[in-house]
Coordinates of C-alpha atoms and ligand atoms in Angstrom, one line a residue:
M1 CA 63.6 -52.9 -16.0
K2 CA 62.8 -55.6 -13.5
L3 CA 59.5 -55.6 -11.7
T4 CA 59.5 -57.2 -8.2
R5 CA 55.9 -56.6 -7.1
I6 CA 52.6 -55.0 -8.2
E7 CA 50.4 -53.6 -5.5
L8 CA 46.8 -52.8 -5.9
H9 CA 45.3 -50.2 -3.5
W10 CA 41.6 -49.6 -3.2
V11 CA 40.8 -46.2 -1.9
R12 CA 37.7 -44.2 -1.1
L13 CA 37.8 -40.3 -1.0
P14 CA 34.7 -38.4 0.0
L15 CA 33.6 -35.8 -2.6
V16 CA 33.1 -32.3 -1.5
A17 CA 29.6 -32.5 -3.1
P18 CA 27.8 -35.3 -4.9
F19 CA 28.5 -35.4 -8.6
R20 CA 25.4 -36.3 -10.7
T21 CA 25.6 -37.3 -14.4
S22 CA 22.9 -38.8 -16.7
F23 CA 24.2 -42.3 -15.7
G24 CA 24.4 -41.9 -12.0
V25 CA 25.5 -40.1 -8.9
E26 CA 28.8 -40.4 -7.0
Y27 CA 29.1 -39.4 -3.4
D28 CA 32.7 -40.5 -3.0
R29 CA 35.5 -41.6 -5.3
E30 CA 36.2 -45.2 -5.0
A31 CA 39.3 -45.8 -7.0
L32 CA 42.0 -48.3 -7.6
L33 CA 45.7 -47.4 -7.6
V34 CA 48.5 -49.5 -9.0
K35 CA 52.0 -49.4 -7.6
A36 CA 54.8 -50.9 -9.7
V37 CA 57.7 -51.8 -7.5
T38 CA 61.2 -52.3 -8.9
P39 CA 64.5 -52.9 -7.1
D40 CA 65.4 -49.2 -7.3
V41 CA 62.2 -47.1 -7.7
V42 CA 58.4 -47.4 -7.5
G43 CA 55.8 -46.0 -9.9
W44 CA 52.2 -45.2 -9.5
G45 CA 49.1 -45.3 -11.8
E46 CA 45.4 -44.7 -11.3
C47 CA 42.7 -46.9 -12.7
V48 CA 39.9 -44.6 -13.6
A49 CA 37.1 -47.2 -13.6
L50 CA 34.1 -46.2 -11.5
P51 CA 32.6 -48.6 -9.0
Q52 CA 29.8 -49.6 -11.3
P53 CA 29.9 -50.2 -15.1
L54 CA 27.7 -47.2 -16.0
Y55 CA 30.2 -44.9 -17.9
S56 CA 31.7 -47.9 -19.8
A57 CA 31.8 -51.7 -19.2
E58 CA 34.6 -51.4 -16.7
Y59 CA 34.2 -51.2 -13.0
V60 CA 36.7 -51.1 -10.1
D61 CA 36.6 -54.7 -8.9
G62 CA 36.4 -56.0 -12.5
A63 CA 39.5 -54.0 -13.4
A64 CA 41.3 -55.4 -10.3
D65 CA 40.3 -58.9 -11.3
A66 CA 41.6 -58.4 -14.9
L67 CA 44.9 -57.0 -13.5
I68 CA 45.4 -59.9 -11.0
R69 CA 44.5 -62.7 -13.3
F70 CA 45.6 -61.6 -16.8
L71 CA 47.4 -58.3 -17.1
V72 CA 50.0 -58.5 -14.4
P73 CA 50.9 -62.1 -15.4
A74 CA 51.3 -61.0 -19.1
V75 CA 53.6 -58.2 -18.1
S76 CA 55.6 -60.3 -15.7
A77 CA 56.4 -62.7 -18.5
L78 CA 58.3 -59.9 -20.4
P79 CA 62.1 -60.4 -20.3
D80 CA 62.5 -56.6 -19.9
V81 CA 59.6 -54.6 -18.6
T82 CA 59.3 -51.2 -20.4
A83 CA 56.2 -49.1 -20.9
A84 CA 56.7 -49.3 -24.7
A85 CA 56.5 -53.1 -24.4
V86 CA 53.5 -53.2 -22.1
G87 CA 50.9 -52.3 -24.7
A88 CA 51.9 -55.1 -27.0
A89 CA 52.1 -57.6 -24.2
L90 CA 48.5 -56.8 -23.2
T91 CA 46.8 -56.8 -26.7
A92 CA 45.9 -60.5 -26.5
V93 CA 43.6 -59.6 -23.6
K94 CA 40.4 -58.0 -25.1
G95 CA 39.0 -54.9 -23.6
H96 CA 39.8 -53.6 -20.1
P97 CA 41.4 -50.4 -21.3
M98 CA 41.3 -48.7 -17.9
A99 CA 43.0 -51.6 -16.2
K100 CA 45.6 -51.7 -18.9
A101 CA 46.2 -48.0 -18.8
A102 CA 46.7 -48.1 -15.0
L103 CA 49.3 -50.8 -15.2
E104 CA 51.1 -49.1 -18.1
I105 CA 51.4 -45.7 -16.4
A106 CA 52.6 -47.2 -13.2
I107 CA 55.4 -49.0 -15.1
L108 CA 56.1 -45.8 -17.1
D109 CA 56.2 -43.7 -13.9
A110 CA 58.8 -46.1 -12.5
Q111 CA 60.8 -46.2 -15.7
L112 CA 60.9 -42.4 -16.0
R113 CA 61.8 -42.0 -12.3
Q114 CA 64.8 -44.3 -13.0
A115 CA 65.7 -42.2 -16.0
N116 CA 65.0 -38.9 -14.1
M117 CA 62.7 -37.7 -16.9
P118 CA 59.3 -36.0 -16.4
L119 CA 56.3 -37.6 -18.1
A120 CA 55.6 -34.3 -19.8
D121 CA 59.0 -34.4 -21.6
Y122 CA 58.6 -38.1 -22.5
L123 CA 55.2 -37.4 -24.1
G124 CA 56.4 -34.3 -25.9
A125 CA 54.7 -31.5 -23.9
V126 CA 55.1 -28.0 -25.2
R127 CA 53.6 -25.9 -22.3
P128 CA 54.6 -25.4 -18.7
A129 CA 50.9 -24.9 -17.6
V130 CA 47.5 -25.8 -18.9
P131 CA 44.2 -24.0 -18.7
S132 CA 41.7 -25.5 -16.4
G133 CA 38.0 -26.2 -17.0
V134 CA 35.4 -27.6 -14.7
S135 CA 32.6 -30.2 -15.2
V136 CA 29.4 -29.3 -13.3
G137 CA 27.1 -32.0 -12.3
I138 CA 23.3 -32.1 -12.7
M139 CA 21.7 -30.3 -9.8
A140 CA 18.4 -30.2 -8.0
S141 CA 17.5 -26.7 -9.1
I142 CA 18.6 -23.9 -11.4
P143 CA 19.4 -21.5 -8.6
E144 CA 21.7 -24.2 -7.1
L145 CA 23.4 -24.6 -10.5
L146 CA 23.9 -20.9 -10.9
D147 CA 25.5 -20.7 -7.4
A148 CA 27.8 -23.5 -8.2
V149 CA 28.8 -22.0 -11.6
D150 CA 29.4 -18.6 -9.9
G151 CA 31.7 -20.3 -7.4
Y152 CA 33.8 -22.0 -10.1
L153 CA 34.1 -18.8 -12.1
A154 CA 35.1 -16.9 -9.0
A155 CA 37.8 -19.6 -8.4
G156 CA 39.2 -18.9 -11.9
Y157 CA 38.0 -21.9 -14.1
Q158 CA 38.3 -20.9 -17.7
R159 CA 35.5 -23.0 -19.1
I160 CA 32.3 -24.5 -17.8
K161 CA 30.9 -27.8 -18.8
L162 CA 27.3 -28.6 -17.8
K163 CA 26.2 -32.2 -17.5
I164 CA 22.8 -32.6 -19.2
Q165 CA 20.1 -35.2 -19.6
P166 CA 16.5 -35.2 -20.9
G167 CA 14.6 -32.9 -18.5
W168 CA 17.8 -31.0 -17.5
D169 CA 19.0 -29.4 -20.7
V170 CA 17.5 -26.3 -22.5
A171 CA 16.3 -24.6 -19.3
P172 CA 19.5 -24.8 -17.3
V173 CA 21.7 -24.0 -20.3
R174 CA 19.6 -20.9 -21.0
A175 CA 19.7 -19.9 -17.4
V176 CA 23.5 -20.2 -17.2
R177 CA 24.0 -18.4 -20.5
E178 CA 21.7 -15.6 -19.5
H179 CA 23.3 -15.4 -16.0
L180 CA 26.9 -15.3 -17.3
G181 CA 26.6 -13.4 -20.6
D182 CA 28.0 -14.5 -23.9
A183 CA 31.7 -14.3 -23.1
V184 CA 32.0 -17.4 -20.8
P185 CA 33.1 -20.5 -22.7
L186 CA 30.3 -23.1 -22.1
Q187 CA 29.7 -26.6 -23.3
V188 CA 27.5 -29.6 -22.3
D189 CA 28.0 -33.3 -21.8
A190 CA 25.1 -35.8 -22.1
N191 CA 27.0 -39.1 -21.6
G192 CA 24.8 -40.8 -24.2
A193 CA 21.4 -39.9 -22.8
Y194 CA 19.6 -38.9 -26.0
T195 CA 18.5 -40.6 -29.2
L196 CA 18.4 -39.3 -32.8
A197 CA 14.7 -38.7 -32.3
D198 CA 15.7 -35.9 -29.9
A199 CA 17.5 -34.0 -32.7
V200 CA 14.9 -31.2 -32.9
H201 CA 15.0 -30.8 -29.1
L202 CA 18.8 -30.7 -29.1
A203 CA 18.8 -28.1 -31.8
R204 CA 17.1 -25.8 -29.2
L205 CA 20.6 -25.6 -27.6
D206 CA 22.0 -24.0 -30.8
P207 CA 21.2 -20.4 -29.8
F208 CA 23.4 -20.6 -26.7
E209 CA 26.7 -20.6 -28.6
L210 CA 28.0 -23.7 -26.9
L211 CA 31.6 -24.8 -27.7
M212 CA 30.3 -28.3 -28.2
I213 CA 27.8 -31.0 -27.1
E214 CA 29.7 -34.0 -25.8
Q215 CA 28.4 -37.6 -26.5
P216 CA 24.8 -36.9 -27.1
L217 CA 24.0 -40.5 -28.2
V218 CA 25.1 -43.9 -27.1
E219 CA 28.7 -45.0 -27.5
D220 CA 28.4 -47.3 -30.5
D221 CA 26.3 -45.0 -32.7
L222 CA 28.8 -43.2 -34.9
R223 CA 26.3 -43.1 -37.8
G224 CA 23.7 -41.5 -35.5
H225 CA 26.2 -38.8 -34.4
A226 CA 27.0 -38.0 -38.0
A227 CA 23.3 -37.7 -38.8
L228 CA 22.8 -35.5 -35.7
A229 CA 25.8 -33.3 -36.6
R230 CA 24.0 -32.4 -39.9
R231 CA 21.0 -31.2 -37.9
L232 CA 22.8 -29.1 -35.2
R233 CA 24.8 -26.0 -35.4
T234 CA 26.6 -26.9 -32.1
P235 CA 29.7 -29.0 -32.8
I236 CA 29.7 -32.6 -31.6
C237 CA 32.5 -33.9 -29.4
L238 CA 32.8 -37.6 -28.7
D239 CA 34.0 -39.1 -25.4
E240 CA 32.7 -42.7 -24.8
S241 CA 32.6 -43.5 -28.5
V242 CA 36.3 -43.0 -29.1
T243 CA 38.0 -46.1 -27.7
S244 CA 41.0 -46.5 -30.1
P245 CA 43.0 -44.7 -32.8
A246 CA 40.9 -46.6 -35.5
R247 CA 37.6 -45.3 -33.9
A248 CA 39.0 -41.8 -33.8
V249 CA 39.6 -41.9 -37.6
E250 CA 36.2 -43.4 -38.2
A251 CA 34.5 -40.7 -36.0
I252 CA 36.3 -37.9 -37.8
E253 CA 35.9 -39.2 -41.4
S254 CA 32.2 -40.1 -40.9
G255 CA 31.5 -36.6 -39.7
A256 CA 30.4 -37.9 -36.2
A257 CA 32.9 -35.8 -34.3
A258 CA 34.2 -32.3 -34.8
V259 CA 36.1 -32.5 -31.5
I260 CA 37.4 -35.4 -29.4
N261 CA 37.7 -35.7 -25.6
I262 CA 40.7 -37.9 -24.9
K263 CA 40.8 -39.9 -21.7
P264 CA 43.8 -42.1 -21.3
G265 CA 41.9 -44.7 -19.3
R266 CA 39.2 -45.0 -22.0
V267 CA 41.7 -45.6 -24.8
G268 CA 44.1 -48.0 -23.0
G269 CA 46.8 -45.7 -21.8
Y270 CA 48.9 -42.5 -22.3
L271 CA 50.7 -43.9 -25.3
Q272 CA 47.4 -44.7 -27.1
A273 CA 46.2 -41.2 -26.0
R274 CA 49.2 -39.6 -27.6
R275 CA 48.5 -41.6 -30.9
I276 CA 44.9 -40.4 -30.9
H277 CA 46.2 -36.8 -30.3
D278 CA 48.5 -37.1 -33.3
I279 CA 45.8 -38.5 -35.5
C280 CA 43.4 -35.7 -34.6
A281 CA 46.2 -33.1 -35.2
A282 CA 46.8 -34.6 -38.7
H283 CA 43.0 -34.2 -39.4
G284 CA 42.8 -30.7 -38.0
V285 CA 40.5 -31.9 -35.2
P286 CA 41.1 -30.2 -31.8
V287 CA 41.2 -32.3 -28.6
W288 CA 41.0 -31.9 -24.9
V289 CA 41.8 -34.0 -21.9
G290 CA 38.7 -35.4 -20.2
G291 CA 38.5 -36.3 -16.5
M292 CA 37.2 -39.2 -14.4
L293 CA 37.2 -37.7 -10.9
E294 CA 40.9 -38.6 -10.6
T295 CA 42.9 -38.4 -7.5
G296 CA 46.2 -36.5 -7.7
I297 CA 47.9 -39.5 -9.2
G298 CA 45.7 -39.5 -12.4
R299 CA 45.4 -35.8 -12.4
A300 CA 49.2 -35.2 -12.5
A301 CA 49.6 -37.6 -15.4
N302 CA 46.6 -35.9 -17.2
L303 CA 48.4 -32.5 -16.9
A304 CA 51.4 -33.8 -18.7
L305 CA 49.2 -35.1 -21.5
A306 CA 47.2 -31.9 -21.7
A307 CA 50.5 -30.0 -22.4
L308 CA 50.8 -31.6 -25.9
P309 CA 50.4 -29.2 -28.8
N310 CA 47.0 -30.3 -30.2
F311 CA 45.3 -30.1 -26.8
S312 CA 44.1 -26.7 -27.9
L313 CA 40.8 -26.8 -26.0
V314 CA 40.3 -26.3 -22.3
G315 CA 40.0 -29.7 -20.6
D316 CA 38.4 -31.2 -17.5
V317 CA 41.6 -31.1 -15.5
S318 CA 40.7 -29.1 -12.4
A319 CA 42.3 -28.6 -9.1
S320 CA 42.2 -31.3 -6.4
D321 CA 39.8 -29.2 -4.3
R322 CA 37.2 -29.3 -7.1
F323 CA 36.4 -32.8 -5.8
F324 CA 38.3 -33.6 -2.7
A325 CA 38.8 -31.9 0.7
R326 CA 41.9 -34.1 1.0
D327 CA 43.6 -35.6 -2.0
I328 CA 45.9 -38.6 -1.6
T329 CA 48.8 -36.5 -3.1
P330 CA 49.8 -33.0 -2.1
P331 CA 46.9 -31.0 -3.7
I332 CA 47.1 -30.0 -7.3
T333 CA 46.3 -26.3 -7.3
M334 CA 45.0 -23.8 -9.9
R335 CA 46.1 -20.2 -10.1
D336 CA 44.2 -17.7 -12.3
G337 CA 42.7 -20.6 -14.2
W338 CA 46.0 -22.4 -14.9
I339 CA 47.5 -25.5 -13.5
E340 CA 51.3 -26.1 -13.7
V341 CA 52.4 -29.3 -15.4
P342 CA 54.5 -31.3 -12.9
T343 CA 58.2 -31.0 -13.5
G344 CA 59.5 -33.9 -11.3
P345 CA 60.5 -37.3 -12.7
G346 CA 57.7 -39.6 -13.9
I347 CA 54.2 -38.3 -13.1
G348 CA 55.9 -35.9 -10.7
V349 CA 53.8 -36.6 -7.6
E350 CA 53.3 -39.5 -5.2
P351 CA 50.8 -40.4 -2.6
D352 CA 51.2 -38.8 0.8
D353 CA 51.5 -41.8 3.3
A354 CA 49.1 -40.4 5.8
A355 CA 46.5 -39.4 3.2
L356 CA 46.8 -42.8 1.5
K357 CA 46.3 -44.6 4.8
E358 CA 43.2 -42.5 5.6
A359 CA 41.7 -43.2 2.2
S360 CA 42.7 -46.9 2.1
V361 CA 40.0 -49.5 1.8
R362 CA 42.2 -52.5 1.2
S363 CA 45.4 -53.6 -0.7
E364 CA 46.6 -56.7 -2.4
W365 CA 50.2 -57.5 -3.5
I366 CA 51.3 -59.7 -6.4
D367 CA 54.9 -60.8 -5.9
L368 CA 56.7 -61.5 -9.2
Ligands
LIG401 O1 31.8 -37.9 -19.3 O2 33.4 -36.6 -18.9 C1 32.7 -37.4 -18.5 C2 33.3 -37.9 -14.8 C3 33.1 -39.3 -14.6 C4 32.7 -40.0 -15.7 C5 32.5 -39.4 -17.0 C6 32.8 -38.0 -17.1 C7 33.1 -37.3 -16.0 C8 33.3 -35.8 -16.1 C9 34.6 -35.3 -15.7 O3 32.6 -35.1 -16.6 C10 34.8 -34.6 -14.4 C11 36.2 -34.4 -14.0 O4 37.0 -35.4 -13.7 O5 36.7 -33.3 -14.0
LIG402 MG1 32.1 -37.0 -21.1

């Protein structure tokens, strides 16, 4: 395939409500979209970096800079641009997995559109629809949290994930569990806000029958997670810590992770994500697809990934209206707790021109 141009589109979409985590609060989604233009088709990818380097080292403008200066030039030097060749062409550049993932999926989308093949088929999907879970931010009060959770359950979400941090953990989890009863699948995500010294405190979550506690400790502390796992009944899931297939193996073999959250951006792309999925399957470790407040572009691709066989746990792939009054693609919708995997070629969706224009902050083109 020949690439003629890469376009970067900075967009800003207001969130329907602020989303607070242990590392910060987002009022809108500032995102970066990558468009791969070829003589015949175009492909789209979403870079999931946040505007500030608080979830991981990447941030929107840093990712754009890496794309412009290093990643796009490395890909444009390829004699034949294919998604399978992109990963190898980018390995010389250290880090920047979210920027790399966005470029790779934009190229893969174009390639699959040309071949008239859905991303789900290309990845090896086995389900036409995936169950939908929701990540619920930290709130100002417990009544406000219970209201929000009631709303999501009424909408049909099959699993609730509560964001926690020191000072917002045992009490809200107890309140939600008592309010909902034992049947509702419930889990928590700390985004690395605790230390091993909090082990006794975190064990107070054990009675609430959580599916898992996600990323209780900082990203680089696999040993700490393994030690914590020995002191909790609640299984530990890793998100931020798992940045590559090798890290996934280490996390599993060291006892640091009983479950892994796979985010394509965090691991450098959908092909790396599939490799980690396969490794986890071989180790009997279940996985689920995490979310990064994606627009419909990233959300559609995540649905294809979530349809692979070992994505046996409910992921954070929710409907567009969980976050946005107006998505930049036709809205991704949920019915009875399920979202259909797109069936069109490539990622199966594209931006709506008017919606993209409304959300647009600025654009840059790189002619090749
Ligand atoms: O840790 O899973 C996380 C959103 C932004 C950054 C990190 C995380 C999240 C979420 C996902 O919890 C929410 C979603 O996109 O559905
Ligand atoms: Mg997480």
